[in-house]
mmCIF file of C-alpha atoms and ligand atoms in Angstrom:
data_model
loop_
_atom_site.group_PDB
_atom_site.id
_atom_site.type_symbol
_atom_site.label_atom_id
_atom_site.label_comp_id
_atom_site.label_asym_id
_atom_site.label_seq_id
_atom_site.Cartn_x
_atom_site.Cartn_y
_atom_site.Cartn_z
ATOM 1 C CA UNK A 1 286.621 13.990 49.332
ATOM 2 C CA UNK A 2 286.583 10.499 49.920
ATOM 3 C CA UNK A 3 285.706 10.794 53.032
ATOM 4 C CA UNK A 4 282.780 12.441 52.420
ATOM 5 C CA UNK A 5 281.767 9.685 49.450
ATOM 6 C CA UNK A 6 282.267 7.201 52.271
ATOM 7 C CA UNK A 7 280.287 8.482 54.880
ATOM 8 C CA UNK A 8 277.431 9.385 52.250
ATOM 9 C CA UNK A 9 277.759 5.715 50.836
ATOM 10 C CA UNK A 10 277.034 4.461 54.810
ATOM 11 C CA UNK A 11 274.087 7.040 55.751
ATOM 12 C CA UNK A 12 272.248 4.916 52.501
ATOM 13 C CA UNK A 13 268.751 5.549 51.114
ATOM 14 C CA UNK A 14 267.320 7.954 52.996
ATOM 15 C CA UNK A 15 264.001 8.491 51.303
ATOM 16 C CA UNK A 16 261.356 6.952 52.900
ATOM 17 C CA UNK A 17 258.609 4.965 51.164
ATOM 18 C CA UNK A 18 255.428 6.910 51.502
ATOM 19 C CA UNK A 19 252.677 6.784 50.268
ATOM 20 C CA UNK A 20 253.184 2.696 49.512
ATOM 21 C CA UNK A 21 254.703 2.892 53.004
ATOM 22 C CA UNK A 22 253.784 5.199 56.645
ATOM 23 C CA UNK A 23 256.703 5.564 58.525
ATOM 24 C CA UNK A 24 256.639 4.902 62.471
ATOM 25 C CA UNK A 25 255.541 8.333 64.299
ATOM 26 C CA UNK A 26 257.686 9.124 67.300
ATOM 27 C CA UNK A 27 255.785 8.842 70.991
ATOM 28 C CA UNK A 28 254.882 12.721 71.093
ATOM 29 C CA UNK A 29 253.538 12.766 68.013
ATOM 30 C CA UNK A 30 249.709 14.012 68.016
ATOM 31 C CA UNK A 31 247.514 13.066 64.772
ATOM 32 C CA UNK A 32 243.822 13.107 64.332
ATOM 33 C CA UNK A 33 241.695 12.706 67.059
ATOM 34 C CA UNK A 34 240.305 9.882 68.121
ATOM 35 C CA UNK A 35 237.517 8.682 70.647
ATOM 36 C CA UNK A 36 235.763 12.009 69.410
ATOM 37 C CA UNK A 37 232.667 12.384 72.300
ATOM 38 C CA UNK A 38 231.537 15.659 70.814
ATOM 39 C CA UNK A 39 231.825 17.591 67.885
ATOM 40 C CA UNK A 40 235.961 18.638 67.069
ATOM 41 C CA UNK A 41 236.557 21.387 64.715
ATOM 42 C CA UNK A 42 239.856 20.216 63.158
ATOM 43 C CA UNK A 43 240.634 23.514 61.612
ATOM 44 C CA UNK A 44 240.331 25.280 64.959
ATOM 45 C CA UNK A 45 242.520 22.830 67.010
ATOM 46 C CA UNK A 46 245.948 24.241 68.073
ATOM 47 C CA UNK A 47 246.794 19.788 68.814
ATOM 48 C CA UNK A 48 248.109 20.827 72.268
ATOM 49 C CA UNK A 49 247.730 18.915 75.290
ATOM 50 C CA UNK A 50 244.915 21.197 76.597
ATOM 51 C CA UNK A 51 242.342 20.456 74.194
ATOM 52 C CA UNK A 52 242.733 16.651 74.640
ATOM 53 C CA UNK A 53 242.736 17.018 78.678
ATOM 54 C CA UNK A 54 239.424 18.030 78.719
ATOM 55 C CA UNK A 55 238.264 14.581 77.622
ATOM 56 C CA UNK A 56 236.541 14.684 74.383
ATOM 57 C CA UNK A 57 239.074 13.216 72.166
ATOM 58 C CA UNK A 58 242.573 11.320 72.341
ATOM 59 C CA UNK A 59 245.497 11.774 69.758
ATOM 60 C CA UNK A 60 245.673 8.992 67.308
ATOM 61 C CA UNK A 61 248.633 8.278 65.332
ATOM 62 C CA UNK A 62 246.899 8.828 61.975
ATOM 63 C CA UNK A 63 248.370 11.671 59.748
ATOM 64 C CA UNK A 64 245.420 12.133 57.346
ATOM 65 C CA UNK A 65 243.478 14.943 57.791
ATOM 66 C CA UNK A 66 243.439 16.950 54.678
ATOM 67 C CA UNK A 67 239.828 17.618 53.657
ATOM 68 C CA UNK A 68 238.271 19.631 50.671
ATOM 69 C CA UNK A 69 235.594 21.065 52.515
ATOM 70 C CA UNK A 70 235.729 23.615 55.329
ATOM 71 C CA UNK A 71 232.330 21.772 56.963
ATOM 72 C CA UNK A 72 234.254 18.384 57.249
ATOM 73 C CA UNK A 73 237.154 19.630 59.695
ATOM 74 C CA UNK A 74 234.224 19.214 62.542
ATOM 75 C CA UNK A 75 234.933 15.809 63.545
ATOM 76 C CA UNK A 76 231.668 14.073 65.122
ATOM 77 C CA UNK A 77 232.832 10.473 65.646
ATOM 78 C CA UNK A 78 236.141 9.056 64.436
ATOM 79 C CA UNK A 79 234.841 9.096 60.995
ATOM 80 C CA UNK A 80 236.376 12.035 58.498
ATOM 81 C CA UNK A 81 235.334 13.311 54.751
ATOM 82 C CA UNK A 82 239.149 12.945 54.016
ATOM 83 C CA UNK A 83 239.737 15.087 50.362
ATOM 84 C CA UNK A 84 238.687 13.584 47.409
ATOM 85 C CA UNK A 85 240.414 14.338 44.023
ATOM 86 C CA UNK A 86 240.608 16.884 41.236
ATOM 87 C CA UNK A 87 238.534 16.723 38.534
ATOM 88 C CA UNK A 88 239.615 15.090 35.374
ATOM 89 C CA UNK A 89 240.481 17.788 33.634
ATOM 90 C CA UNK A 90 242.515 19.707 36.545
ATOM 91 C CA UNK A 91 244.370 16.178 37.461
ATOM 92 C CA UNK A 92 245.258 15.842 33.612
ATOM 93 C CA UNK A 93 247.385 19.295 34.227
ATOM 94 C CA UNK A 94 248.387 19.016 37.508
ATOM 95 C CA UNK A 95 248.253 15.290 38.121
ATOM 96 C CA UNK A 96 252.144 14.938 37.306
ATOM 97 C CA UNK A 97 253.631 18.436 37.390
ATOM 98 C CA UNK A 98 252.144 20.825 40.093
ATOM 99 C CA UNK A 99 254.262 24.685 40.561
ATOM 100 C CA UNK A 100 252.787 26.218 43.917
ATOM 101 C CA UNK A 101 253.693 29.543 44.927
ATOM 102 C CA UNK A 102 253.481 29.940 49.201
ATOM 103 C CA UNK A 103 252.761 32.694 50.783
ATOM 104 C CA UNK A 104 253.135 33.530 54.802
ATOM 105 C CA UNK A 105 250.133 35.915 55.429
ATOM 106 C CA UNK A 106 251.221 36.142 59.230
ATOM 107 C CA UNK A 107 251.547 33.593 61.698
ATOM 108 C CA UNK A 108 254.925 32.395 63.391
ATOM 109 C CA UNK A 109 256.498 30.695 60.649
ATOM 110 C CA UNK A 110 255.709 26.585 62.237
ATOM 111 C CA UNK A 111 254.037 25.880 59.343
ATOM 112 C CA UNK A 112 256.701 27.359 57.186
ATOM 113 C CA UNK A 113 258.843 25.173 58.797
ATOM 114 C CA UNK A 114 257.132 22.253 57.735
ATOM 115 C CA UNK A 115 256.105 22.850 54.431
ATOM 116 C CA UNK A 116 260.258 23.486 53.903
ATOM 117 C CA UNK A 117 260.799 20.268 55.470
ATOM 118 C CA UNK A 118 258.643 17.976 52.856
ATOM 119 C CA UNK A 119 261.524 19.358 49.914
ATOM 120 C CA UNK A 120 264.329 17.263 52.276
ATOM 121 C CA UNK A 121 265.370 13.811 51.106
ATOM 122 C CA UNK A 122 263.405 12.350 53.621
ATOM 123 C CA UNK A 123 259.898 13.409 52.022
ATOM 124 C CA UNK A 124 261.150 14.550 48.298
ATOM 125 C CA UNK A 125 258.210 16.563 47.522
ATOM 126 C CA UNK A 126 259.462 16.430 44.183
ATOM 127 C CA UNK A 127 259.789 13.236 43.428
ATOM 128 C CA UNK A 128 255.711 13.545 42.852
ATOM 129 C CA UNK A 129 256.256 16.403 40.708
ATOM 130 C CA UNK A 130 255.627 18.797 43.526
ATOM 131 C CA UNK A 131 257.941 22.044 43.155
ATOM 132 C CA UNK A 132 257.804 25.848 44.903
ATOM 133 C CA UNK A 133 258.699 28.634 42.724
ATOM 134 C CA UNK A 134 259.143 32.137 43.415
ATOM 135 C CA UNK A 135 256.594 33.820 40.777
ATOM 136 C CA UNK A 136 253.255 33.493 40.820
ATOM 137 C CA UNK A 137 252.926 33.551 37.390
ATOM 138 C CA UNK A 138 254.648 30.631 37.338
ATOM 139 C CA UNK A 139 252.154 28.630 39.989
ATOM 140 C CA UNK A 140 249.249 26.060 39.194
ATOM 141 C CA UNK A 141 248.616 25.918 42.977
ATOM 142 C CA UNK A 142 248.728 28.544 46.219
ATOM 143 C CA UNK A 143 250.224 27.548 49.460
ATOM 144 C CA UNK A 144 248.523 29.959 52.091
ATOM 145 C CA UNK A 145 250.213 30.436 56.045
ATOM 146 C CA UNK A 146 248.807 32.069 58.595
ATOM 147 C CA UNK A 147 246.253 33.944 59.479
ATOM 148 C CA UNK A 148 245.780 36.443 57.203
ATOM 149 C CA UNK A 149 247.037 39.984 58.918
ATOM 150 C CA UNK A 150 245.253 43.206 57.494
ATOM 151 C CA UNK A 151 248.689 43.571 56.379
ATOM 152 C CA UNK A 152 248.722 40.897 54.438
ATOM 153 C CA UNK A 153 245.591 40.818 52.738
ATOM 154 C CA UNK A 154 246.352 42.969 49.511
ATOM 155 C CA UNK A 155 249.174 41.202 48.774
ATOM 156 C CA UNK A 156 247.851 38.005 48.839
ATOM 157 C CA UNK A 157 244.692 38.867 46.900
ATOM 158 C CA UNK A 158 247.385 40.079 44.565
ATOM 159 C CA UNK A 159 249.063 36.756 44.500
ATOM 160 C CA UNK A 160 245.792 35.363 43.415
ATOM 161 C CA UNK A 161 245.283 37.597 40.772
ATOM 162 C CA UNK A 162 248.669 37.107 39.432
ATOM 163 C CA UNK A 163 248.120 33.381 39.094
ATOM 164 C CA UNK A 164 246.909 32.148 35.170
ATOM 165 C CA UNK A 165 243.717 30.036 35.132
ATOM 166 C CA UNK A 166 242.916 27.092 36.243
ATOM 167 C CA UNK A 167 244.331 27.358 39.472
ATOM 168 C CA UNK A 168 244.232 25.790 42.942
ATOM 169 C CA UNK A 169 244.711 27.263 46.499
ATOM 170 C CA UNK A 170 245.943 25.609 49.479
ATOM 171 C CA UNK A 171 245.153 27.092 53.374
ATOM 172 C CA UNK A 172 248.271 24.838 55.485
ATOM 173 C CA UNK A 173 247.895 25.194 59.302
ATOM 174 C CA UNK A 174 244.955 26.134 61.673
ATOM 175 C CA UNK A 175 246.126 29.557 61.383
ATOM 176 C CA UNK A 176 245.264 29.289 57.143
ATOM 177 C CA UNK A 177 241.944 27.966 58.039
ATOM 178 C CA UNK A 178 240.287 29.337 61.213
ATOM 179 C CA UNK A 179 242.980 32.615 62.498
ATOM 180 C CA UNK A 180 244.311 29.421 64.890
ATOM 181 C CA UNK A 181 245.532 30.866 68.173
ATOM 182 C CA UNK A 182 245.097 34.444 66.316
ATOM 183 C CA UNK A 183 241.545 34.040 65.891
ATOM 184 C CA UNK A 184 239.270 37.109 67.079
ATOM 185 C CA UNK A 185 242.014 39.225 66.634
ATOM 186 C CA UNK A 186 241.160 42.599 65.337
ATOM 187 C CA UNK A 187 244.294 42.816 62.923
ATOM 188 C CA UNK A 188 243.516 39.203 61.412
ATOM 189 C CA UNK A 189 241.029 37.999 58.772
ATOM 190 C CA UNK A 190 240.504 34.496 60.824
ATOM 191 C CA UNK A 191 242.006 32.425 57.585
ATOM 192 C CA UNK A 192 242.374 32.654 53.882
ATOM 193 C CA UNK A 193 239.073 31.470 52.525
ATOM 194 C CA UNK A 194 237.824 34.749 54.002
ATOM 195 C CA UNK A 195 240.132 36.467 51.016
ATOM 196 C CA UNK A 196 240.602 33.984 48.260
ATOM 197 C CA UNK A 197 238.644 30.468 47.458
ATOM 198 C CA UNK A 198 240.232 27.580 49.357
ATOM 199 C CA UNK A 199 240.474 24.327 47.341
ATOM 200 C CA UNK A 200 242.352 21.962 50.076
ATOM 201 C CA UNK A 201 242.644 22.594 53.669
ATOM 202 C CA UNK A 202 245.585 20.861 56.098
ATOM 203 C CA UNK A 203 244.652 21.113 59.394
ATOM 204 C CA UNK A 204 247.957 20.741 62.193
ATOM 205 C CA UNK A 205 249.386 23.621 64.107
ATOM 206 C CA UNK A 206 252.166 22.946 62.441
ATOM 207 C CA UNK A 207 251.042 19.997 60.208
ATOM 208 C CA UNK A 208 253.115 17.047 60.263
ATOM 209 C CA UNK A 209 254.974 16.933 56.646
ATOM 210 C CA UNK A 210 253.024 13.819 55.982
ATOM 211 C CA UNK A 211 250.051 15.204 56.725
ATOM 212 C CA UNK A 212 250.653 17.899 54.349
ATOM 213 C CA UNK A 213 252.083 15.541 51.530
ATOM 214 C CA UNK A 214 249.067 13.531 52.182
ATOM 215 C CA UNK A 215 246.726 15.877 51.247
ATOM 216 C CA UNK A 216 248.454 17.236 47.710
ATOM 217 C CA UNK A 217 248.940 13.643 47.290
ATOM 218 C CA UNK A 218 244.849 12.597 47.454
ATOM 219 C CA UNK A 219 244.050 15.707 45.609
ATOM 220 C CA UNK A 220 246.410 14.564 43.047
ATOM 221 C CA UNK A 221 245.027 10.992 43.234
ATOM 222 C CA UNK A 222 248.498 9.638 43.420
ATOM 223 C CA UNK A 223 247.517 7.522 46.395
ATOM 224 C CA UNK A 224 246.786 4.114 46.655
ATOM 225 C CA UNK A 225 242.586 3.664 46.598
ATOM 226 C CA UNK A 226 242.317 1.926 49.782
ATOM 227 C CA UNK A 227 244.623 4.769 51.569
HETATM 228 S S1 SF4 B 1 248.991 27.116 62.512
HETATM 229 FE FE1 SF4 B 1 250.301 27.049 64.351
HETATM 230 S S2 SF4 B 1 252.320 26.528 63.537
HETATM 231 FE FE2 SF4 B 1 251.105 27.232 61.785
HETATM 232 S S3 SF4 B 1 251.551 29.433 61.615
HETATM 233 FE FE3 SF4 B 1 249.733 29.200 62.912
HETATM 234 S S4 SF4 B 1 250.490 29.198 65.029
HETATM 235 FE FE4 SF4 B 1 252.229 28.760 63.673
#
């Protein structure tokens, strides 16, 4: 017993700072593009070294990518419409206590991954407020993964449906917003907006935690203005 007090009195504070803070990225990290020669669709990039190779674009360290707008994943230059906030009303309810309800509608469970990982000390989703629950009569928001399988589909329409009013959906991962390396695939509906209304999209195949705290953070508005 002590023992344990001990060694959890060395490890220390293990949250990090964010958002008044980024934490260093390690080398193999890939963010947003960079150096963009030609047009980039964000939501359709699996961030592998392929797509980069061919010379249109370099990896950049930066984490934001979150947009509200499916037109401003295509990347023309360096510049990107990052997501701008809720209205006042919808950040008066959800500004400081937002219930989202995920959903997996296919995929290979990456993004899954991720999403799990901003609840660790490290991120504390829910230090902002942020919790999953299981019901979606419980949720404010929708956390979509994957591409959308025709298996899928009913049950997140009924997931939807289930949710009260006002409520907010969120497509995580190239596979939420384009079908990502599923695209084209007869047994897929190429993303969630093709199902229910999208609200925020966070582009990544998987996306970086930060990016996807990033993006419920600016459509909360709980980020600094100049971030
Ligand atoms: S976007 Fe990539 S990591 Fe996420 S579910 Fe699809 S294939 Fe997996």
């Amino acid at each position: 017993m002590w023992q344990i007090l001990i060694n959890r009195f060395k490890q220390g504070y293990r949250t990090i700072a964010y958002p008044k803070q980024v934490p260093g990225f390690p080398g193999r990290y890939r963010g947003r593009p960079v150096d963009v020669k030609g047009p980039v669709n964000l939501g359709e990039l699996l961030f592998n070294e392929e797509a980069a190779a061919e010379g249109c674009f370099t990896y950049s360290k930066d984490h934001r990518m979150a947009v509200s707008n499916k037109e401003d994943l295509v990347a023309q230059g360096d510049e990107i419409r990052l997501a701008g906030a809720l209205n006042d009303k919808m950040k008066r309810l959800f500004g400081r206590s937002l219930k989202l309800r995920q959903v997996c509608a296919g995929g290979c469970n990456g993004c899954e991954a991720e999403i799990q990982v901003t609840n660790i000390v490290v991120f504390d989703l829910s230090r902002f407020g942020i919790q999953f629950v299981a019901s979606p009569r419980h949720a404010d928001g929708l956390v979509i993964t994957g591409p959308v399988t025709k298996n899928m589909e009913l049950a997140l329409k009924k997931t939807y449906e289930a949710m009260p009013h006002p409520k907010i959906v969120i497509a995580v991962g190239s596979c939420a917003i384009s079908g990502g390396p599923f695209r084209g695939s007869t047994e897929v509906r190429n993303g969630a907006d093709s199902v229910v209304p999208v609200d925020l999209y966070i582009p990544g195949c998987p996306p970086h935690p930060l990016t996807i705290l990033d993006g419920l953070l600016r459509m909360l508005d709980r980020l600094e203005k100049k971030q």
